[in-house]
Amino acid sequence: MWMPQQIPDLAPKLVEMGFTGDPKAFADLTGFPMGAIISLGGCSASFVSPEGLIATNHHCVQGALQVNSTPDKNLIEDGFLARTKDQELWAGPGSRVYVTVSVQEVTDAILGKLDPKQTDRQRYDAIERRVKERTAACEKDGLRCRVASFFEGKQYYEIAQMEIQDVRLVYAPPAGIGNYGGETDNWQWPRHTGDFSFYRAYVGKDGKPAAFAKENVPYRPKHFLKVSPRGVAPGDLVFVAGYPGRTERHQTYGQIKETAEWYYPRLIRRAKEQLAIVEEVSKGSKETELKTTPRKRGLANSMKNAEGTLLGLNRGGLLARKEQQEKDLVAWIAADPKRQKEFGDVLPALDAM
């Protein structure tokens, strides 16, 4: 996984792999094609038409299907199709589309001129205060901002996003397609699920974000993705862009050990317990079943992901490799007095935390 800003540095490798475009385009989150990639607040999505049509995953529209379902009209199971814009359904008060309008690195503003004599708590509070101040200064009506930390606080980026509040459901396949195979197929490869759905973003007639209203008009994005009529073939170069939660590739051996021995087993146990509770309260009531289905699928999704990750950690020998890498690093540091003075206490301090 790469940050968009890192892609231009990969240009030689991309050319070798057959890429003929300009790698610099991937570093511009407001230009094409990255400007077409949007966030739903917990899912990634893409504009795919000049009239605000949005392609996303089937599981990302479960809330919209649930809020528009009744015991006699179960859209979660049966799916939904709006043949005209007038038939599109409001996705609900919690639905949002976030369109990135600016990204700037603010590392110096967040970390600059911090007193080296501060305690860890004082440093944390100072950084948090600066993050909140920048966020508040950036935000205004229709614009949401956040100062995101990368590489465990090494870099900070201020991300400003237009917040579109009127989101409508256009199409979702039946569960037999969108959730085909259930948890048996989930997180597997190759996969056979039709995991796709469509939303549309709406704004006020002035083009600015507005609360849901019939008179709102489709949002016209500056960029949208285009479908290639050629399709794809085996061996084609493929890029996947989106707003993932996080990666943790630079964890220490101690952190990974805790993750494998405590974090994931606990997560799996809690998911199973919650799933059993939700299953129990859903029995005998179609209305409750409708309300709890998105929650059940979300819990099952998280649980299977955690089970697979834990299996991979144990089966792949990652812990042993990480332990050896750390031993090699300690030996390298100890081999030079200057390195020992500068870095000798780092790993012990991390372990103590």
GROMACS .gro file of N, CA and C in nm, residues 6 25 81 102 169 186 217 341:
model
   24
    6GLN      N    1   0.364   0.919  -0.280
    6GLN     CA    2   0.482   0.834  -0.302
    6GLN      C    3   0.487   0.776  -0.443
   25ALA      N    4   0.034   1.219  -1.171
   25ALA     CA    5  -0.110   1.242  -1.162
   25ALA      C    6  -0.169   1.178  -1.037
   81LEU      N    7  -3.380  -0.093  -0.748
   81LEU     CA    8  -3.343  -0.026  -0.873
   81LEU      C    9  -3.431   0.095  -0.894
  102SER      N   10  -0.865   1.971  -0.091
  102SER     CA   11  -0.727   2.015  -0.073
  102SER      C   12  -0.655   1.923   0.025
  169LEU      N   13  -2.991   0.638  -0.298
  169LEU     CA   14  -2.967   0.503  -0.347
  169LEU      C   15  -3.022   0.489  -0.488
  186ASN      N   16  -1.663  -1.463   0.173
  186ASN     CA   17  -1.605  -1.336   0.217
  186ASN      C   18  -1.456  -1.349   0.247
  217VAL      N   19  -3.032   1.909  -0.673
  217VAL     CA   20  -2.993   1.864  -0.808
  217VAL      C   21  -2.870   1.774  -0.798
  341LYS      N   22   2.493   0.531   2.127
  341LYS     CA   23   2.457   0.648   2.205
  341LYS      C   24   2.327   0.711   2.155
   0.00000   0.00000   0.00000
